[in-house]
Coordinates of C-alpha atoms in Angstrom, one line a residue:
M1 CA 135.3 37.1 162.8
V2 CA 136.4 33.3 163.1
P3 CA 136.7 30.9 166.1
P4 CA 140.5 30.5 166.8
Q5 CA 139.6 26.5 166.8
R6 CA 140.8 24.8 163.9
H7 CA 140.0 21.5 162.4
S8 CA 142.0 19.8 159.6
F9 CA 140.7 16.4 158.0
V10 CA 144.0 16.6 156.2
A11 CA 146.1 16.5 159.2
D12 CA 143.7 14.2 161.0
P13 CA 141.8 12.4 158.1
G14 CA 139.5 10.2 160.4
M15 CA 137.1 8.5 158.0
F16 CA 139.3 9.4 155.2
T17 CA 142.8 7.6 154.0
V18 CA 145.6 10.1 153.9
E19 CA 145.6 10.3 150.1
E20 CA 141.7 10.5 150.0
A21 CA 142.0 13.6 152.1
K22 CA 144.8 15.0 150.0
K23 CA 142.7 14.4 146.9
L24 CA 139.6 16.3 148.5
A25 CA 141.3 18.9 150.0
A26 CA 142.7 19.8 146.6
T27 CA 139.2 19.5 145.0
I28 CA 136.9 21.3 147.2
G29 CA 139.7 23.8 148.1
V30 CA 139.6 23.4 151.7
Q31 CA 142.7 22.5 154.2
E32 CA 141.2 23.5 157.5
R33 CA 137.8 24.9 159.0
R34 CA 137.2 27.0 161.9
V35 CA 134.5 25.4 164.3
L36 CA 132.7 27.2 167.0
P37 CA 132.5 25.3 170.3
P38 CA 129.5 26.0 172.7
P39 CA 128.1 27.9 174.2
Y40 CA 128.9 30.3 171.5
C41 CA 126.8 30.8 168.6
A42 CA 126.9 32.9 165.4
S43 CA 125.6 36.0 166.9
D44 CA 128.7 36.3 169.1
L45 CA 131.0 36.3 166.1
C46 CA 129.1 39.1 164.5
I47 CA 128.7 41.1 167.6
A48 CA 132.8 41.0 168.1
A49 CA 133.0 41.9 164.4
A50 CA 130.6 44.8 164.8
E51 CA 132.4 46.0 168.0
G52 CA 135.7 46.1 166.2
L53 CA 134.6 47.6 163.1
M54 CA 132.7 50.5 165.0
Q55 CA 135.9 51.1 166.7
Q56 CA 137.8 51.1 163.5
L57 CA 135.7 53.7 161.8
D58 CA 135.2 55.6 164.8
W59 CA 131.4 55.2 164.7
D60 CA 129.2 56.1 167.8
P61 CA 126.4 53.2 168.2
A62 CA 123.9 55.8 168.9
T63 CA 124.4 57.0 165.1
V64 CA 123.6 53.4 163.7
E65 CA 120.0 53.4 163.0
V66 CA 119.5 50.2 161.1
L67 CA 121.0 46.5 161.9
V68 CA 120.3 43.6 159.8
F69 CA 121.3 40.3 161.1
V70 CA 121.5 37.7 158.3
S71 CA 121.7 34.1 159.6
Q72 CA 119.9 30.6 159.5
D73 CA 121.2 30.1 163.2
A74 CA 119.2 32.1 165.4
D75 CA 120.0 32.3 169.0
Y76 CA 116.4 31.4 170.2
V77 CA 113.0 30.8 168.7
L78 CA 112.1 33.9 169.9
P79 CA 112.8 37.1 170.1
A80 CA 114.9 38.0 167.0
T81 CA 118.4 37.7 167.8
A82 CA 118.6 41.2 166.2
C83 CA 117.1 43.0 169.0
I84 CA 119.4 41.2 171.7
M85 CA 122.4 42.2 169.3
Q86 CA 120.8 45.9 169.3
H87 CA 121.0 46.1 173.0
R88 CA 124.2 44.6 173.3
L89 CA 125.8 46.9 170.8
G90 CA 124.3 50.1 172.4
L91 CA 122.4 51.1 169.4
P92 CA 119.5 53.5 169.7
T93 CA 116.1 52.3 170.6
S94 CA 114.7 54.1 167.3
A95 CA 116.9 51.6 165.4
A96 CA 115.3 49.2 163.0
A97 CA 116.8 45.7 163.9
F98 CA 115.6 42.5 162.2
D99 CA 116.6 39.0 161.3
V100 CA 117.0 37.6 157.7
P101 CA 117.2 33.8 157.8
L102 CA 119.1 33.1 154.4
G103 CA 122.1 31.3 153.7
C104 CA 124.6 31.5 150.7
S105 CA 122.6 34.4 149.1
G106 CA 122.2 36.2 152.5
Y107 CA 125.3 38.8 152.3
V108 CA 123.9 40.3 148.9
Y109 CA 120.3 40.3 150.3
G110 CA 121.5 42.0 153.5
L111 CA 123.2 44.6 151.8
W112 CA 120.3 45.3 149.4
I113 CA 117.9 45.4 152.2
A114 CA 120.1 47.8 154.0
A115 CA 120.7 50.0 151.2
K116 CA 117.0 50.1 150.6
L117 CA 116.1 51.3 154.2
L118 CA 118.9 54.1 154.2
G119 CA 117.7 55.2 150.6
G120 CA 114.1 55.4 151.6
S121 CA 114.3 56.9 155.2
S122 CA 116.0 59.4 157.4
A123 CA 118.8 56.8 158.6
K124 CA 122.2 57.6 157.8
R125 CA 124.3 54.2 159.0
A126 CA 123.5 50.6 159.0
L127 CA 125.2 47.3 160.2
V128 CA 125.0 44.3 158.1
L129 CA 125.9 41.4 160.4
C130 CA 126.3 37.7 158.4
G131 CA 127.0 34.7 160.3
D132 CA 126.4 31.0 160.4
N133 CA 127.5 27.9 162.3
P134 CA 126.9 25.3 160.3
T135 CA 129.3 22.7 161.8
R136 CA 126.6 22.2 164.4
H137 CA 124.5 20.4 161.8
L138 CA 127.6 18.2 160.7
H139 CA 127.7 14.3 161.4
P140 CA 131.2 13.4 162.4
E141 CA 131.0 10.4 160.0
D142 CA 129.4 12.3 156.9
R143 CA 132.1 12.4 154.2
A144 CA 129.9 14.9 152.1
T145 CA 129.7 17.6 154.4
L146 CA 132.0 17.3 157.4
P147 CA 135.4 18.3 155.6
L148 CA 133.3 21.4 153.8
F149 CA 131.7 23.6 156.1
G150 CA 133.2 26.1 158.6
D151 CA 131.7 28.7 161.0
A152 CA 132.5 32.6 160.5
G153 CA 130.6 35.8 161.3
S154 CA 131.0 39.1 159.9
A155 CA 130.1 43.2 160.0
T156 CA 129.9 45.4 157.2
A157 CA 129.0 49.2 157.6
L158 CA 126.7 51.2 155.0
E159 CA 126.7 54.9 155.2
V160 CA 124.6 57.3 153.1
D161 CA 126.6 59.1 150.3
A162 CA 124.7 61.0 148.0
S163 CA 127.6 61.2 145.4
A164 CA 128.1 57.7 145.4
P165 CA 127.3 55.5 142.1
S166 CA 124.3 53.1 141.9
I167 CA 124.5 49.7 143.0
P168 CA 122.7 47.3 140.3
V169 CA 121.3 44.1 142.2
V170 CA 119.6 41.0 140.7
I171 CA 118.0 38.5 142.8
G172 CA 115.8 35.5 142.5
T173 CA 114.4 32.7 144.3
D174 CA 113.0 28.9 143.5
G175 CA 111.8 27.1 146.2
A176 CA 111.9 24.0 144.2
G177 CA 115.2 23.6 145.5
A178 CA 114.6 23.4 149.0
P179 CA 115.2 19.5 149.6
H180 CA 118.4 19.8 148.4
I181 CA 120.2 21.8 151.0
F182 CA 118.3 20.6 154.2
V183 CA 118.0 20.5 158.0
K184 CA 114.8 18.8 158.7
A185 CA 114.0 19.3 162.2
G186 CA 114.1 22.6 164.4
G187 CA 111.3 24.6 163.4
K188 CA 107.7 24.2 164.0
R189 CA 107.0 21.5 161.0
H190 CA 109.5 19.2 162.9
C191 CA 110.0 20.1 166.4
L192 CA 113.0 18.6 168.3
I193 CA 111.1 18.4 171.5
P194 CA 107.4 17.4 171.9
P195 CA 104.8 20.4 172.3
V196 CA 104.7 22.3 175.6
G197 CA 102.5 20.6 178.1
T198 CA 103.4 17.2 176.8
A199 CA 105.0 14.6 179.3
G200 CA 108.3 13.5 178.3
R201 CA 111.0 14.7 176.0
I202 CA 111.6 11.7 173.4
A203 CA 109.1 8.8 173.2
D204 CA 111.6 5.9 172.8
E205 CA 115.4 5.2 171.6
E206 CA 114.1 5.2 168.1
E207 CA 112.5 8.3 167.9
A208 CA 115.6 9.8 169.4
A209 CA 117.7 8.6 166.8
Q210 CA 115.4 9.8 164.1
L211 CA 115.3 13.2 165.5
E212 CA 119.3 13.2 165.5
R213 CA 119.2 12.3 161.8
D214 CA 116.5 14.9 161.0
S215 CA 118.8 17.5 162.9
R216 CA 121.9 16.8 160.3
L217 CA 122.5 18.9 157.2
T218 CA 122.0 17.0 154.2
L219 CA 123.4 18.1 151.0
N220 CA 122.5 16.8 147.5
G221 CA 125.5 17.6 145.6
A222 CA 124.5 16.6 142.3
E223 CA 121.6 18.7 142.5
V224 CA 123.6 21.6 143.9
F225 CA 125.9 21.7 141.1
S226 CA 123.4 21.3 138.5
F227 CA 121.6 24.4 139.9
T228 CA 124.8 26.4 140.2
L229 CA 125.8 25.9 136.7
R230 CA 122.2 26.3 135.3
A231 CA 121.6 29.7 137.5
V232 CA 124.6 31.5 138.3
P233 CA 126.3 32.5 135.1
P234 CA 123.0 34.0 133.6
L235 CA 122.9 35.8 136.9
L236 CA 126.4 37.1 136.6
R237 CA 125.9 38.2 133.1
E238 CA 122.6 39.9 133.8
V239 CA 123.9 42.1 136.8
M240 CA 127.0 43.0 134.7
E241 CA 124.5 44.2 132.0
H242 CA 122.5 46.3 134.6
A243 CA 126.1 47.7 135.7
G244 CA 126.6 48.6 132.3
T245 CA 129.9 46.7 132.2
D246 CA 131.3 43.3 131.1
V247 CA 134.0 40.8 132.5
D248 CA 136.8 43.3 131.5
G249 CA 135.3 46.0 133.8
I250 CA 135.1 44.0 136.8
D251 CA 138.2 44.2 139.1
R252 CA 137.2 41.5 141.5
F253 CA 134.8 38.7 141.3
V254 CA 133.6 37.4 144.8
L255 CA 131.3 34.7 144.8
H256 CA 129.8 32.4 147.6
Q257 CA 132.7 30.3 148.6
A258 CA 130.9 27.1 147.9
N259 CA 133.7 24.9 147.1
A260 CA 136.9 25.4 144.7
F261 CA 135.7 23.0 142.0
M262 CA 132.6 24.6 141.6
L263 CA 133.8 28.2 141.7
E264 CA 136.4 27.2 139.1
H265 CA 133.6 26.0 136.7
L266 CA 131.8 29.3 137.0
R267 CA 134.9 31.2 136.2
K268 CA 135.6 29.5 133.1
R269 CA 131.9 29.6 132.0
I270 CA 132.0 33.6 132.2
K271 CA 135.7 33.4 131.0
A272 CA 136.9 35.5 134.2
P273 CA 140.8 35.8 134.5
A274 CA 141.9 33.7 137.4
D275 CA 144.0 36.7 139.0
R276 CA 140.6 38.6 139.5
F277 CA 138.4 35.9 140.7
V278 CA 138.5 35.1 144.2
I279 CA 138.8 31.4 145.5
D280 CA 139.7 31.8 149.1
M281 CA 138.3 29.2 151.5
Q282 CA 141.5 26.9 152.2
G283 CA 141.7 28.1 155.8
F284 CA 138.0 28.5 156.5
G285 CA 135.7 26.2 154.5
N286 CA 132.3 26.8 153.1
T287 CA 131.1 29.6 155.8
S288 CA 127.4 30.2 154.4
S289 CA 126.2 33.7 154.8
A290 CA 129.9 34.9 155.9
S291 CA 131.8 33.3 152.8
I292 CA 131.7 36.6 150.8
P293 CA 132.5 39.2 153.5
L294 CA 135.3 36.8 154.8
A295 CA 136.9 36.3 151.3
I296 CA 136.9 40.1 150.7
C297 CA 138.5 40.6 153.9
H298 CA 141.1 37.9 153.8
S299 CA 142.1 38.3 150.0
M300 CA 141.3 42.2 149.1
G301 CA 142.7 44.1 152.2
G302 CA 145.3 45.9 150.5
L303 CA 143.3 46.7 147.6
L304 CA 140.2 48.1 149.6
A305 CA 142.5 50.4 151.4
A306 CA 143.7 52.0 148.0
G307 CA 140.2 51.3 146.5
P308 CA 137.9 51.8 144.9
V309 CA 137.7 48.3 143.5
K310 CA 134.6 47.5 141.3
T311 CA 133.5 44.1 142.7
L312 CA 130.9 41.5 141.7
M313 CA 129.6 39.7 144.6
A314 CA 127.0 36.9 144.2
G315 CA 125.7 34.4 146.5
F316 CA 123.6 31.4 145.6
G317 CA 122.4 28.2 147.4
V318 CA 120.0 26.9 150.1
G319 CA 116.7 27.9 148.9
W320 CA 117.2 27.9 146.1
S321 CA 117.8 31.6 146.6
W322 CA 120.4 33.9 144.6
G323 CA 121.6 37.3 144.4
A324 CA 124.2 39.4 143.0
M325 CA 125.5 42.9 143.0
V326 CA 128.3 45.4 141.4
A327 CA 129.6 47.9 143.7
E328 CA 132.7 49.8 144.2
L329 CA 134.2 49.1 147.4
G330 CA 136.8 51.5 148.9
P331 CA 139.1 53.3 149.5
M332 CA 138.1 52.2 153.4
P333 CA 140.0 50.9 156.3
E334 CA 141.7 47.9 155.4
P335 CA 139.5 44.9 156.6
Q336 CA 140.9 42.1 158.6
V337 CA 140.1 38.6 159.6
V338 CA 140.4 38.3 163.3
D339 CA 139.9 35.3 165.8
L340 CA 137.4 35.8 168.3
P341 CA 139.1 36.8 171.5
E342 CA 139.7 33.8 174.3
G343 CA 137.0 34.5 177.1
Y344 CA 134.9 36.6 174.9
P345 CA 131.4 37.2 176.5
V346 CA 128.4 35.2 175.1
L347 CA 125.8 36.8 173.7
A348 CA 122.8 35.9 176.3
V349 CA 119.5 37.0 177.7

């Protein structure tokens, strides 16, 4: 699920010359991005996607017993957005519903957590909802981030099948990378507003300007690229080894759609054929936790309808956090990328 609002820095270069914009678009693989306007949040995209998916699968919401919401953009400080989503979707009060605040690696983590819960309980069905709206953290004059990031939400359904093959998963974390993809303000360490009970919101113009700067997404491109080339090729090889296969045995590689330049370097590192390595972000940008399911829906719909498709999925980035899995996807109803309907009701308390 994506917002209908499209922003193209190629059509409207703004801070770039026309030639600069064309060159950058070719490098990062993004022509336009989807930008979610207020008052909508990532949760609204995910709710709309979940409603459509359950209708497509003919699932009664009362049969869904696990809801995992993966996002770095919660609606409120508290409660967990997943609790509000459970009520909106009509899931039973016996359902487990919780948030997972991960970004680039979040889709793999969400599937892994949901699968573990299904395998270790009496629950039979789960929804994994992944979505982010990173454009809220972009400064309109930031040449490094503005052309790259877009907003999206997704819904993935999981159901217990005792005859299904196992799904090997490899995950990891290295918090030394925390400063390199970073939004400083907004949590309790650096609040956007003074503590409850203190007079006034902002002391002076200088403090207000600093809060605005601290609310921006900062991205250390060199460090991100170095981490990716260092960590991701071994990750992909390890998960293929756990799956008892190699590059030739994978039908599709779907990695976090960070940018086309980085993805092409990874493809060459593992010697994957271009026709089986998905790079599909031209019309959406880097959508954080939603980038893997978005790429699957946009580029593999027909394949999944015929299925099964042995798919290697890998997310990596902010944290540093990473995860990869190999799963047979399909046959299933053909997944689609849908625009958020005009006038869709906002998820609110």
